[in-house]
mmCIF file of C-alpha atoms in Angstrom:
data_model
loop_
_atom_site.group_PDB
_atom_site.id
_atom_site.type_symbol
_atom_site.label_atom_id
_atom_site.label_comp_id
_atom_site.label_asym_id
_atom_site.label_seq_id
_atom_site.Cartn_x
_atom_site.Cartn_y
_atom_site.Cartn_z
ATOM 1 C CA MET A 1 112.247 111.974 124.911
ATOM 2 C CA THR A 2 110.051 114.393 122.961
ATOM 3 C CA ALA A 3 106.331 114.124 122.358
ATOM 4 C CA TYR A 4 105.567 113.257 118.753
ATOM 5 C CA ASN A 5 102.037 114.444 118.245
ATOM 6 C CA ALA A 6 99.930 114.745 121.343
ATOM 7 C CA GLY A 7 100.038 118.269 121.052
ATOM 8 C CA SER A 8 103.482 115.153 119.288
ATOM 9 C CA GLY A 9 133.721 84.165 130.106
ATOM 10 C CA THR A 10 136.449 84.750 127.475
ATOM 11 C CA ASP A 11 138.717 82.903 125.021
ATOM 12 C CA ASN A 12 141.572 82.822 127.604
ATOM 13 C CA ASP A 13 139.370 81.020 130.130
ATOM 14 C CA ASP A 14 138.618 78.314 127.588
ATOM 15 C CA ASP A 15 142.342 77.843 126.946
ATOM 16 C CA ASP A 16 143.086 77.534 130.701
ATOM 17 C CA ASP A 17 140.401 74.869 131.081
ATOM 18 C CA ASP A 18 141.904 72.930 128.210
ATOM 19 C CA GLU A 19 145.360 73.154 129.812
ATOM 20 C CA ASP A 20 144.091 71.865 133.174
ATOM 21 C CA THR A 21 142.331 68.901 131.651
ATOM 22 C CA SER A 22 145.347 68.037 129.549
ATOM 23 C CA LYS A 23 147.610 68.106 132.634
ATOM 24 C CA LYS A 24 145.320 65.724 134.541
ATOM 25 C CA LYS A 25 145.279 63.306 131.653
ATOM 26 C CA THR A 26 149.073 63.307 131.312
ATOM 27 C CA LYS A 27 149.511 62.601 135.051
ATOM 28 C CA LYS A 28 147.215 59.582 134.873
ATOM 29 C CA LYS A 29 149.054 58.217 131.872
ATOM 30 C CA THR A 30 152.500 58.502 133.497
ATOM 31 C CA THR A 31 151.377 56.395 136.467
ATOM 32 C CA LYS A 32 149.821 53.735 134.274
ATOM 33 C CA ASP A 33 152.398 53.488 131.554
ATOM 34 C CA SER A 34 155.852 54.942 130.906
ATOM 35 C CA SER A 35 156.204 53.392 127.466
ATOM 36 C CA PRO A 36 157.225 55.401 124.345
ATOM 37 C CA SER A 37 153.593 55.527 123.240
ATOM 38 C CA SER A 38 152.708 57.648 126.273
ATOM 39 C CA THR A 39 155.491 60.110 125.535
ATOM 40 C CA THR A 40 154.248 60.528 121.994
ATOM 41 C CA ALA A 41 150.773 61.280 123.369
ATOM 42 C CA LYS A 42 152.282 64.007 125.541
ATOM 43 C CA GLU A 43 154.031 65.516 122.571
ATOM 44 C CA LYS A 44 150.783 65.585 120.599
ATOM 45 C CA LYS A 45 148.932 67.323 123.412
ATOM 46 C CA SER A 46 151.703 69.854 123.933
ATOM 47 C CA LYS A 47 151.523 70.612 120.217
ATOM 48 C CA SER A 48 147.786 71.128 120.466
ATOM 49 C CA LYS A 49 148.397 73.669 123.255
ATOM 50 C CA GLU A 50 150.890 75.538 121.131
ATOM 51 C CA GLU A 51 148.434 75.602 118.290
ATOM 52 C CA LYS A 52 145.764 77.157 120.501
ATOM 53 C CA ASP A 53 147.887 80.166 121.447
ATOM 54 C CA PRO A 54 148.230 81.602 117.934
ATOM 55 C CA ASP A 55 144.529 80.923 117.458
ATOM 56 C CA GLY A 56 143.763 83.167 120.411
ATOM 57 C CA LYS A 57 145.908 85.925 118.948
ATOM 58 C CA GLU A 58 144.217 85.589 115.610
ATOM 59 C CA LYS A 59 140.814 85.730 117.282
ATOM 60 C CA LYS A 60 141.778 89.060 118.860
ATOM 61 C CA SER A 61 142.888 90.377 115.483
ATOM 62 C CA LYS A 62 139.566 89.210 114.060
ATOM 63 C CA SER A 63 137.654 91.263 116.643
ATOM 64 C CA LYS A 64 139.659 94.392 115.761
ATOM 65 C CA GLU A 65 138.998 93.873 112.062
ATOM 66 C CA LYS A 66 135.357 93.257 112.821
ATOM 67 C CA GLU A 67 135.029 96.536 114.760
ATOM 68 C CA LYS A 68 136.594 98.428 111.855
ATOM 69 C CA ASP A 69 134.061 96.984 109.464
ATOM 70 C CA LYS A 70 131.199 97.891 111.785
ATOM 71 C CA LYS A 71 132.246 101.526 111.563
ATOM 72 C CA LYS A 72 131.820 101.286 107.782
ATOM 73 C CA GLU A 73 128.327 99.873 107.960
ATOM 74 C CA PRO A 74 126.346 103.000 106.873
ATOM 75 C CA ALA A 75 128.210 103.230 103.569
ATOM 76 C CA SER A 76 127.545 99.599 102.676
ATOM 77 C CA MET A 77 123.876 99.822 103.677
ATOM 78 C CA PHE A 78 122.803 101.863 100.714
ATOM 79 C CA GLN A 79 124.629 100.093 97.902
ATOM 80 C CA ILE A 80 122.740 98.304 95.165
ATOM 81 C CA ASN A 81 123.252 95.476 92.621
ATOM 82 C CA GLY A 82 126.724 94.135 91.960
ATOM 83 C CA ASP A 83 128.559 96.353 94.412
ATOM 84 C CA LYS A 84 128.550 93.860 97.285
ATOM 85 C CA ASP A 85 129.947 91.067 95.133
ATOM 86 C CA SER A 86 132.853 93.225 93.963
ATOM 87 C CA LYS A 87 133.751 94.112 97.554
ATOM 88 C CA SER A 88 133.739 90.480 98.663
ATOM 89 C CA LYS A 89 136.059 89.621 95.759
ATOM 90 C CA LYS A 90 138.496 92.336 96.859
ATOM 91 C CA LYS A 91 138.546 90.960 100.405
ATOM 92 C CA ALA A 92 139.150 87.420 99.120
ATOM 93 C CA ALA A 93 142.083 88.605 96.978
ATOM 94 C CA LYS A 94 143.845 90.006 100.066
ATOM 95 C CA SER A 95 144.126 86.584 101.803
ATOM 96 C CA ASP A 96 147.623 85.041 101.988
ATOM 97 C CA SER A 97 148.229 81.502 100.712
ATOM 98 C CA ASP A 98 150.139 80.476 103.888
ATOM 99 C CA GLU A 99 147.131 81.117 106.183
ATOM 100 C CA SER A 100 144.243 80.666 103.763
ATOM 101 C CA GLU A 101 141.990 78.754 106.150
ATOM 102 C CA GLU A 102 142.343 81.256 109.002
ATOM 103 C CA GLU A 103 141.959 84.228 106.661
ATOM 104 C CA THR A 104 138.763 82.849 105.169
ATOM 105 C CA LYS A 105 137.332 82.562 108.679
ATOM 106 C CA SER A 106 138.278 86.176 109.404
ATOM 107 C CA THR A 107 136.670 87.400 106.185
ATOM 108 C CA LYS A 108 133.511 85.573 107.152
ATOM 109 C CA SER A 109 133.506 87.312 110.544
ATOM 110 C CA LYS A 110 134.039 90.645 108.802
ATOM 111 C CA LYS A 111 131.090 90.087 106.529
ATOM 112 C CA LYS A 112 128.941 89.080 109.511
ATOM 113 C CA SER A 113 129.264 92.514 111.115
ATOM 114 C CA SER A 114 128.072 94.341 107.999
ATOM 115 C CA ALA A 115 125.731 91.750 106.497
ATOM 116 C CA SER A 116 122.636 92.862 108.382
ATOM 117 C CA ALA A 117 123.174 96.504 107.456
ATOM 118 C CA THR A 118 124.132 95.647 103.888
ATOM 119 C CA SER A 119 120.978 93.695 103.155
ATOM 120 C CA LEU A 120 118.756 96.540 104.334
ATOM 121 C CA PHE A 121 119.512 98.796 101.423
ATOM 122 C CA GLN A 122 119.989 96.327 98.591
ATOM 123 C CA THR A 123 117.583 95.168 95.930
ATOM 124 C CA SER A 124 115.687 91.886 96.239
ATOM 125 C CA LEU A 125 118.307 89.870 94.333
ATOM 126 C CA ASP A 126 121.116 91.021 96.593
ATOM 127 C CA LYS A 127 119.031 90.358 99.695
ATOM 128 C CA ASP A 128 118.545 86.716 98.686
ATOM 129 C CA LYS A 129 122.286 86.324 98.226
ATOM 130 C CA ASP A 130 122.990 87.829 101.625
ATOM 131 C CA LYS A 131 120.449 85.525 103.296
ATOM 132 C CA ASP A 132 122.396 82.531 101.981
ATOM 133 C CA LYS A 133 125.624 84.069 103.230
ATOM 134 C CA ASP A 134 124.102 84.657 106.677
ATOM 135 C CA LYS A 135 123.194 80.965 106.967
ATOM 136 C CA ALA A 136 126.783 79.950 106.199
ATOM 137 C CA LYS A 137 128.096 82.466 108.708
ATOM 138 C CA ALA A 138 125.794 81.183 111.435
ATOM 139 C CA GLU A 139 127.397 77.739 111.118
ATOM 140 C CA GLN A 140 130.875 79.241 111.596
ATOM 141 C CA SER A 141 129.940 81.203 114.749
ATOM 142 C CA ASP A 142 131.302 80.123 118.165
ATOM 143 C CA ASP A 143 131.602 81.336 121.779
ATOM 144 C CA SER A 144 134.306 83.862 120.930
ATOM 145 C CA ASP A 145 132.007 85.608 118.435
ATOM 146 C CA SER A 146 129.471 86.457 121.137
ATOM 147 C CA GLU A 147 132.213 87.886 123.344
ATOM 148 C CA LYS A 148 133.491 90.019 120.488
ATOM 149 C CA GLU A 149 130.009 91.337 119.836
ATOM 150 C CA GLU A 150 129.626 92.354 123.495
ATOM 151 C CA LYS A 151 132.917 94.230 123.406
ATOM 152 C CA SER A 152 132.025 96.002 120.163
ATOM 153 C CA LYS A 153 128.588 96.939 121.557
ATOM 154 C CA LYS A 154 130.216 98.521 124.617
ATOM 155 C CA LYS A 155 132.529 100.509 122.395
ATOM 156 C CA LYS A 156 129.616 101.545 120.193
ATOM 157 C CA GLY A 157 127.672 102.708 123.227
ATOM 158 C CA LYS A 158 130.573 104.860 124.369
ATOM 159 C CA GLY A 159 130.851 106.387 120.914
ATOM 160 C CA LYS A 160 127.152 107.287 120.863
ATOM 161 C CA LYS A 161 127.400 109.133 124.188
ATOM 162 C CA LYS A 162 130.287 111.194 122.877
ATOM 163 C CA LYS A 163 128.350 112.075 119.728
ATOM 164 C CA ASP A 164 125.363 113.260 121.766
ATOM 165 C CA ARG A 165 127.532 115.673 123.751
ATOM 166 C CA ALA A 166 129.597 116.834 120.800
ATOM 167 C CA PRO A 167 128.739 120.142 119.076
ATOM 168 C CA SER A 168 127.575 120.348 115.476
ATOM 169 C CA PRO A 169 130.377 119.270 113.130
ATOM 170 C CA GLU A 170 132.044 121.902 110.999
ATOM 171 C CA ILE A 171 130.846 121.653 107.403
ATOM 172 C CA GLU A 172 132.826 123.516 104.772
ATOM 173 C CA PHE A 173 132.224 123.694 101.043
ATOM 174 C CA ASP A 174 133.268 125.826 98.083
ATOM 175 C CA ASN A 175 130.334 125.139 95.761
ATOM 176 C CA LEU A 176 126.925 125.450 97.433
ATOM 177 C CA GLU A 177 124.969 124.012 94.507
ATOM 178 C CA LYS A 178 127.215 120.939 94.449
ATOM 179 C CA PHE A 179 127.038 120.497 98.213
ATOM 180 C CA VAL A 180 123.228 120.481 98.461
ATOM 181 C CA ILE A 181 122.832 117.652 95.933
ATOM 182 C CA GLU A 182 125.699 115.464 97.175
ATOM 183 C CA PRO A 183 125.129 112.822 99.882
ATOM 184 C CA ALA A 184 126.111 113.760 103.417
ATOM 185 C CA PRO A 185 129.697 112.857 104.373
ATOM 186 C CA GLN A 186 129.881 109.339 105.760
ATOM 187 C CA GLY A 187 129.921 109.191 109.543
ATOM 188 C CA VAL A 188 128.832 112.823 109.880
ATOM 189 C CA THR A 189 125.381 114.030 110.950
ATOM 190 C CA VAL A 190 124.629 117.311 109.193
ATOM 191 C CA LYS A 191 122.667 119.367 111.738
ATOM 192 C CA CYS A 192 120.462 122.113 110.328
ATOM 193 C CA ARG A 193 117.510 124.379 111.059
ATOM 194 C CA VAL A 194 114.413 125.217 109.053
ATOM 195 C CA THR A 195 112.809 128.611 109.646
ATOM 196 C CA ARG A 196 109.319 129.492 108.460
ATOM 197 C CA ASP A 197 108.520 133.126 107.601
ATOM 198 C CA GLN A 198 104.770 133.835 107.598
ATOM 199 C CA ARG A 199 104.981 137.625 107.768
ATOM 200 C CA GLY A 200 103.339 139.682 105.043
ATOM 201 C CA MET A 201 100.046 139.824 103.155
ATOM 202 C CA ASP A 202 100.260 136.476 101.373
ATOM 203 C CA LYS A 203 102.832 134.631 103.456
ATOM 204 C CA GLY A 204 100.112 133.162 105.630
ATOM 205 C CA PHE A 205 99.169 131.060 102.606
ATOM 206 C CA TYR A 206 102.568 131.037 100.883
ATOM 207 C CA PRO A 207 105.247 131.268 103.595
ATOM 208 C CA LEU A 208 108.967 131.297 102.891
ATOM 209 C CA TYR A 209 111.156 128.523 104.266
ATOM 210 C CA TYR A 210 114.877 128.919 104.970
ATOM 211 C CA PHE A 211 117.368 126.097 105.495
ATOM 212 C CA HIS A 212 120.582 126.831 107.443
ATOM 213 C CA LEU A 213 123.378 124.823 109.030
ATOM 214 C CA ASP A 214 122.864 124.761 112.796
ATOM 215 C CA ASN A 215 126.204 126.342 113.696
ATOM 216 C CA GLU A 216 127.455 129.693 114.964
ATOM 217 C CA LYS A 217 127.627 131.152 111.456
ATOM 218 C CA LYS A 218 124.096 129.916 110.552
ATOM 219 C CA THR A 219 125.385 129.103 107.060
ATOM 220 C CA PHE A 220 122.595 129.441 104.497
ATOM 221 C CA LEU A 221 121.891 126.402 102.330
ATOM 222 C CA LEU A 222 118.459 126.581 100.682
ATOM 223 C CA ALA A 223 115.202 128.503 100.488
ATOM 224 C CA GLY A 224 111.797 127.326 99.357
ATOM 225 C CA ARG A 225 108.364 128.724 98.602
ATOM 226 C CA LYS A 226 105.056 127.340 97.428
ATOM 227 C CA ARG A 227 104.156 128.481 93.898
ATOM 228 C CA LYS A 228 100.917 130.327 93.299
ATOM 229 C CA LYS A 229 98.245 129.410 90.753
ATOM 230 C CA CYS A 230 99.188 125.741 90.542
ATOM 231 C CA ALA A 231 96.679 122.892 90.405
ATOM 232 C CA THR A 232 98.724 120.930 92.947
ATOM 233 C CA SER A 233 101.182 121.948 95.661
ATOM 234 C CA ASN A 234 104.423 122.922 93.990
ATOM 235 C CA TYR A 235 107.469 124.224 95.863
ATOM 236 C CA LEU A 236 110.495 125.888 94.251
ATOM 237 C CA ILE A 237 113.849 125.381 95.956
ATOM 238 C CA SER A 238 116.754 127.786 95.431
ATOM 239 C CA ILE A 239 120.283 128.393 96.716
ATOM 240 C CA ASP A 240 119.487 132.139 96.864
ATOM 241 C CA SER A 241 116.921 133.361 99.402
ATOM 242 C CA THR A 242 116.140 136.397 97.234
ATOM 243 C CA ASP A 243 115.711 134.504 93.952
ATOM 244 C CA LEU A 244 112.910 131.941 94.028
ATOM 245 C CA SER A 245 111.920 132.037 90.358
ATOM 246 C CA ARG A 246 111.599 128.960 88.145
ATOM 247 C CA GLY A 247 113.861 130.387 85.448
ATOM 248 C CA GLY A 248 116.498 131.771 87.803
ATOM 249 C CA GLU A 249 120.105 130.630 87.839
ATOM 250 C CA ASN A 250 119.831 129.644 91.491
ATOM 251 C CA PHE A 251 116.963 127.201 91.015
ATOM 252 C CA VAL A 252 118.167 123.740 92.156
ATOM 253 C CA GLY A 253 115.012 121.669 92.476
ATOM 254 C CA LYS A 254 111.315 121.439 93.172
ATOM 255 C CA LEU A 255 108.748 119.471 95.146
ATOM 256 C CA ARG A 256 105.430 118.516 93.535
ATOM 257 C CA SER A 257 102.398 116.784 95.055
ATOM 258 C CA ASN A 258 99.393 114.922 93.725
ATOM 259 C CA LEU A 259 95.853 116.305 93.914
ATOM 260 C CA MET A 260 95.176 114.796 97.352
ATOM 261 C CA GLY A 261 98.421 116.078 98.815
ATOM 262 C CA THR A 262 99.418 112.578 99.916
ATOM 263 C CA LYS A 263 102.227 111.841 97.442
ATOM 264 C CA PHE A 264 105.210 114.059 96.606
ATOM 265 C CA THR A 265 108.088 113.845 94.132
ATOM 266 C CA VAL A 266 111.406 115.692 94.427
ATOM 267 C CA PHE A 267 113.140 116.761 91.186
ATOM 268 C CA ASP A 268 116.475 118.414 90.469
ATOM 269 C CA ASN A 269 116.856 121.428 88.156
ATOM 270 C CA ALA A 270 117.406 119.609 84.846
ATOM 271 C CA LEU A 271 115.014 119.552 81.877
ATOM 272 C CA ASN A 272 111.603 117.980 81.566
ATOM 273 C CA PRO A 273 111.853 114.615 79.709
ATOM 274 C CA ASP A 274 109.761 116.060 76.849
ATOM 275 C CA ARG A 275 112.438 118.683 76.155
ATOM 276 C CA ALA A 276 115.493 116.527 76.926
ATOM 277 C CA LEU A 277 117.879 114.845 74.498
ATOM 278 C CA PRO A 278 116.997 111.375 73.164
ATOM 279 C CA ASP A 279 119.615 109.756 75.414
ATOM 280 C CA MET A 280 118.059 111.529 78.462
ATOM 281 C CA SER A 281 121.494 112.741 79.572
ATOM 282 C CA ASN A 282 120.180 116.229 80.366
ATOM 283 C CA ALA A 283 116.771 115.123 81.669
ATOM 284 C CA ARG A 284 115.794 115.855 85.252
ATOM 285 C CA GLN A 285 116.388 113.287 87.968
ATOM 286 C CA GLU A 286 113.819 112.157 90.491
ATOM 287 C CA MET A 287 115.608 112.600 93.800
ATOM 288 C CA ALA A 288 112.978 111.254 96.196
ATOM 289 C CA GLY A 289 109.367 110.246 96.631
ATOM 290 C CA ILE A 290 107.271 110.801 99.780
ATOM 291 C CA VAL A 291 104.038 108.923 100.461
ATOM 292 C CA TYR A 292 101.738 109.809 103.373
ATOM 293 C CA GLU A 293 99.290 107.124 104.445
ATOM 294 C CA THR A 294 95.697 108.312 104.086
ATOM 295 C CA ASN A 295 93.491 108.513 107.164
ATOM 296 C CA VAL A 296 90.063 107.887 105.669
ATOM 297 C CA LEU A 297 88.574 106.821 109.001
ATOM 298 C CA GLY A 298 89.654 109.988 110.764
ATOM 299 C CA MET A 299 91.465 108.049 113.507
ATOM 300 C CA LYS A 300 93.785 110.064 115.709
ATOM 301 C CA GLY A 301 97.437 109.106 115.862
ATOM 302 C CA PRO A 302 100.856 109.879 114.390
ATOM 303 C CA ARG A 303 101.348 110.291 110.672
ATOM 304 C CA ARG A 304 102.728 107.399 108.686
ATOM 305 C CA MET A 305 105.037 108.183 105.812
ATOM 306 C CA THR A 306 107.270 106.312 103.375
ATOM 307 C CA VAL A 307 110.313 107.816 101.680
ATOM 308 C CA ILE A 308 111.815 106.324 98.511
ATOM 309 C CA ILE A 309 115.259 107.429 97.357
ATOM 310 C CA PRO A 310 117.679 106.153 94.675
ATOM 311 C CA GLY A 311 120.315 103.673 95.826
ATOM 312 C CA MET A 312 124.075 104.190 95.879
ATOM 313 C CA ASP A 313 126.723 102.506 93.726
ATOM 314 C CA LYS A 314 130.083 101.068 94.826
ATOM 315 C CA ASN A 315 131.670 104.533 94.590
ATOM 316 C CA ASN A 316 128.997 105.911 96.961
ATOM 317 C CA ASP A 317 127.445 107.950 94.160
ATOM 318 C CA ARG A 318 123.690 108.188 93.703
ATOM 319 C CA VAL A 319 122.255 105.990 90.961
ATOM 320 C CA PRO A 320 120.539 108.439 88.545
ATOM 321 C CA LEU A 321 116.828 107.948 87.932
ATOM 322 C CA ARG A 322 115.599 109.763 84.806
ATOM 323 C CA PRO A 323 112.180 108.387 83.828
ATOM 324 C CA ARG A 324 110.819 109.236 80.387
ATOM 325 C CA SER A 325 107.293 109.553 81.754
ATOM 326 C CA GLU A 326 105.398 109.533 85.041
ATOM 327 C CA LEU A 327 104.420 105.905 84.376
ATOM 328 C CA ASP A 328 108.071 104.973 84.892
ATOM 329 C CA GLY A 329 108.539 107.418 87.759
ATOM 330 C CA LEU A 330 109.713 106.672 91.244
ATOM 331 C CA LEU A 331 106.253 106.641 92.859
ATOM 332 C CA ILE A 332 104.710 104.338 90.223
ATOM 333 C CA ARG A 333 107.657 101.964 90.478
ATOM 334 C CA HIS A 334 107.214 101.855 94.238
ATOM 335 C CA GLN A 335 103.491 101.306 93.877
ATOM 336 C CA ASN A 336 104.124 98.352 91.544
ATOM 337 C CA ARG A 337 106.946 97.091 93.797
ATOM 338 C CA ARG A 338 109.575 97.498 91.083
ATOM 339 C CA MET A 339 112.276 98.460 93.579
ATOM 340 C CA GLU A 340 115.395 97.942 91.494
ATOM 341 C CA ASN A 341 118.040 100.540 92.469
ATOM 342 C CA LEU A 342 115.624 102.066 95.002
ATOM 343 C CA ILE A 343 115.700 102.295 98.805
ATOM 344 C CA GLU A 344 112.513 102.338 100.862
ATOM 345 C CA LEU A 345 112.506 104.119 104.223
ATOM 346 C CA GLN A 346 109.746 104.785 106.769
ATOM 347 C CA ASN A 347 109.148 107.103 109.663
ATOM 348 C CA LYS A 348 110.025 105.542 113.015
ATOM 349 C CA THR A 349 106.862 104.578 114.905
ATOM 350 C CA PRO A 350 106.470 106.701 118.070
ATOM 351 C CA VAL A 351 105.870 104.982 121.412
ATOM 352 C CA TRP A 352 102.802 105.783 123.512
ATOM 353 C CA ASN A 353 103.687 107.349 126.863
ATOM 354 C CA GLU A 354 101.082 106.894 129.609
ATOM 355 C CA ASP A 355 102.476 109.691 131.798
ATOM 356 C CA SER A 356 102.232 112.370 129.117
ATOM 357 C CA SER A 357 99.324 110.718 127.271
ATOM 358 C CA SER A 358 101.121 111.215 123.995
ATOM 359 C CA HIS A 359 103.256 109.477 121.383
ATOM 360 C CA VAL A 360 106.961 110.135 121.953
ATOM 361 C CA LEU A 361 110.283 109.735 120.116
ATOM 362 C CA ASN A 362 113.837 110.166 121.371
ATOM 363 C CA PHE A 363 115.423 113.051 119.457
ATOM 364 C CA ASN A 364 118.450 113.237 121.793
ATOM 365 C CA GLY A 365 117.666 116.808 122.813
ATOM 366 C CA ARG A 366 117.373 118.150 119.268
ATOM 367 C CA VAL A 367 113.566 118.627 119.464
ATOM 368 C CA THR A 368 111.853 120.401 122.360
ATOM 369 C CA GLN A 369 108.195 120.904 121.381
ATOM 370 C CA ALA A 370 105.415 118.452 120.586
ATOM 371 C CA SER A 371 104.117 118.510 117.019
ATOM 372 C CA ILE A 372 102.467 116.196 114.522
ATOM 373 C CA LYS A 373 105.270 117.238 112.157
ATOM 374 C CA ASN A 374 108.008 115.657 114.307
ATOM 375 C CA PHE A 375 109.418 112.519 112.712
ATOM 376 C CA GLN A 376 112.477 110.313 112.213
ATOM 377 C CA ILE A 377 113.254 108.463 108.968
ATOM 378 C CA VAL A 378 114.773 104.972 109.292
ATOM 379 C CA HIS A 379 114.858 101.602 107.577
ATOM 380 C CA SER A 380 112.381 99.100 108.968
ATOM 381 C CA LYS A 381 115.144 96.586 109.711
ATOM 382 C CA ASP A 382 117.615 99.009 111.319
ATOM 383 C CA LEU A 383 115.839 101.486 113.570
ATOM 384 C CA ASP A 384 119.071 102.717 115.168
ATOM 385 C CA TYR A 385 120.468 104.342 112.030
ATOM 386 C CA ILE A 386 118.597 107.654 111.730
ATOM 387 C CA VAL A 387 118.770 108.754 108.100
ATOM 388 C CA MET A 388 116.879 111.976 108.876
ATOM 389 C CA GLN A 389 115.011 113.584 111.769
ATOM 390 C CA PHE A 390 112.837 116.694 111.876
ATOM 391 C CA GLY A 391 111.089 118.437 114.764
ATOM 392 C CA ARG A 392 109.854 121.675 116.291
ATOM 393 C CA ILE A 393 111.802 123.805 118.759
ATOM 394 C CA ALA A 394 109.737 127.013 118.431
ATOM 395 C CA ASP A 395 106.557 128.166 116.672
ATOM 396 C CA ASP A 396 108.353 128.718 113.361
ATOM 397 C CA ILE A 397 111.735 127.076 113.946
ATOM 398 C CA PHE A 398 112.518 123.399 113.387
ATOM 399 C CA THR A 399 115.664 121.277 113.565
ATOM 400 C CA LEU A 400 116.539 119.007 110.647
ATOM 401 C CA ASP A 401 119.413 116.523 110.855
ATOM 402 C CA TYR A 402 120.368 114.152 108.065
ATOM 403 C CA ASN A 403 122.960 111.452 107.406
ATOM 404 C CA TYR A 404 124.442 109.570 104.455
ATOM 405 C CA PRO A 405 123.113 108.807 101.846
ATOM 406 C CA MET A 406 120.631 111.702 102.014
ATOM 407 C CA CYS A 407 121.539 115.135 100.641
ATOM 408 C CA ALA A 408 120.395 118.604 101.697
ATOM 409 C CA LEU A 409 117.966 118.959 98.774
ATOM 410 C CA GLN A 410 116.245 115.659 99.601
ATOM 411 C CA ALA A 411 116.041 116.418 103.321
ATOM 412 C CA PHE A 412 114.702 119.966 102.834
ATOM 413 C CA ALA A 413 112.095 118.801 100.306
ATOM 414 C CA ILE A 414 110.881 116.076 102.689
ATOM 415 C CA ALA A 415 110.523 118.718 105.405
ATOM 416 C CA LEU A 416 108.548 120.976 103.035
ATOM 417 C CA SER A 417 106.174 118.096 102.302
ATOM 418 C CA SER A 418 105.398 117.852 106.027
ATOM 419 C CA PHE A 419 104.348 121.537 106.081
ATOM 420 C CA ASP A 420 101.917 121.123 103.191
ATOM 421 C CA GLY A 421 98.242 120.658 104.119
ATOM 422 C CA LYS A 422 96.983 117.066 103.898
ATOM 423 C CA ILE A 423 93.215 116.873 104.284
ATOM 424 C CA ALA A 424 93.186 113.115 103.685
ATOM 425 C CA CYS A 425 95.923 112.457 106.239
ATOM 426 C CA GLU A 426 94.852 114.487 109.263
#
C-alpha cells in the first residue's frame, strides 16, 4: 500500500443424494408391489440417473469454457456499438443441432462471465441490451454456477500473484511511431518510467520529460516538453528526445489545456481540421480528454480526474474521432453526455488510512513515495482492471504502467497533464 497524497458442496454430491433417494424409493416399491408397473418405474429412474451423468460432464466442460472467456474479458470491455451482437451471432452459429438445448445453456454461461465487463465499456444502447441479457441469465443460474465461479476466482487469484512477482514483460517493436499509438497488447501490462529533467536555466519552468520502458535496456519511447509563449499549457510529444519541434518529423502528438488548466485534450500529429481535406481523412484525431475536478472551496484531499478515450471496434482497433470543430470535440461531447463511441474512466478513489493519516492506494510495489500525483485509472464498475497507474518512486522519477486499450501516447499525455500546475484544483 502506498500513500496517495498525504505527503499521497459440488455437482457430484447432488448426484449422490439423488442416487440414495432413488434407491430408497425402489426398495419400498419392491416390498409393496412386484407388478410390471413397478419395474417400469425402476427403468424410468435408472434412465434419469444415466441422464444425469452426461449432464455433470457437460457442466464441467461449461466451467472450462467459462474460464476461457473470463480471460478474454479486457478485450470485450472496450468494444462499442454492434460488435457485441456480431460476437453473439458467431457463438450461436457454432452450436450443433444434436445438442442444441445444452449448447444454448453453455453459451449463456459463457456470456455471463463477460457480460459485466462488456457492459462497462459500451455505449448506452448496448448497455440496455446487456441488462436484458443479464436478467435472462439470472433465471438460468443454479447451484453449479456458484461453484464454478468459486473455482474460477481461486484460479484468478493464483494468476494475479504470479503476475505481481513476474518481471516486466519483454516488449519488442520495429516501428516506434506505430507502437506508441497502438493499444497495448491484450493481457500484457506495459511497465514504463517517466523521468523529469529540471536542470538548466529555463527547465525549472519548462522541464523535459522522458518516457522509457521499465526494463534492463530502458528502451526509449517518447519525450515531451511544454511550449513557450502559449496562452494555455501546450506540450509537444516526440519519438526523438533531441527533436521536440512542432514541424519536426518525429512529432507524434500534443497535449493542450484550457485557460484554467483543468481540462486537457490529446491530439495525434495529423492536420488541423481547418487545413484538412473535406472528407477529414487526414485531419487530426482526438486521442483522449482529461478533466480535473475543480476545488473551489480549497478542501484538502486527493485529486479527482476523469479520462475519456475513444472506444474499440470488433477488430480491437480504436474508433477514430476527427471533429470538425471544438464544439464537436471529445470534451464538449462528454460535457453534453453524448458518449457514443466513447469510454469514460475515473481515477480510483484512495482509502483513508488512520495509521499513516493519509489516503492510500495499492500499487503492488510499483510506487514507493507519497505524492498528490499518484493515481490509478479504472472504470467505475470494474475497479480491479487497472487501465493505467502512475506514481512517484524518486524526486524526479515516476512509474507508469498501462493496459489495453490505452496506448503509450495516451498514457504519457495523461501523465504530463498531472505535472501541469492547476491553481483551481489544488
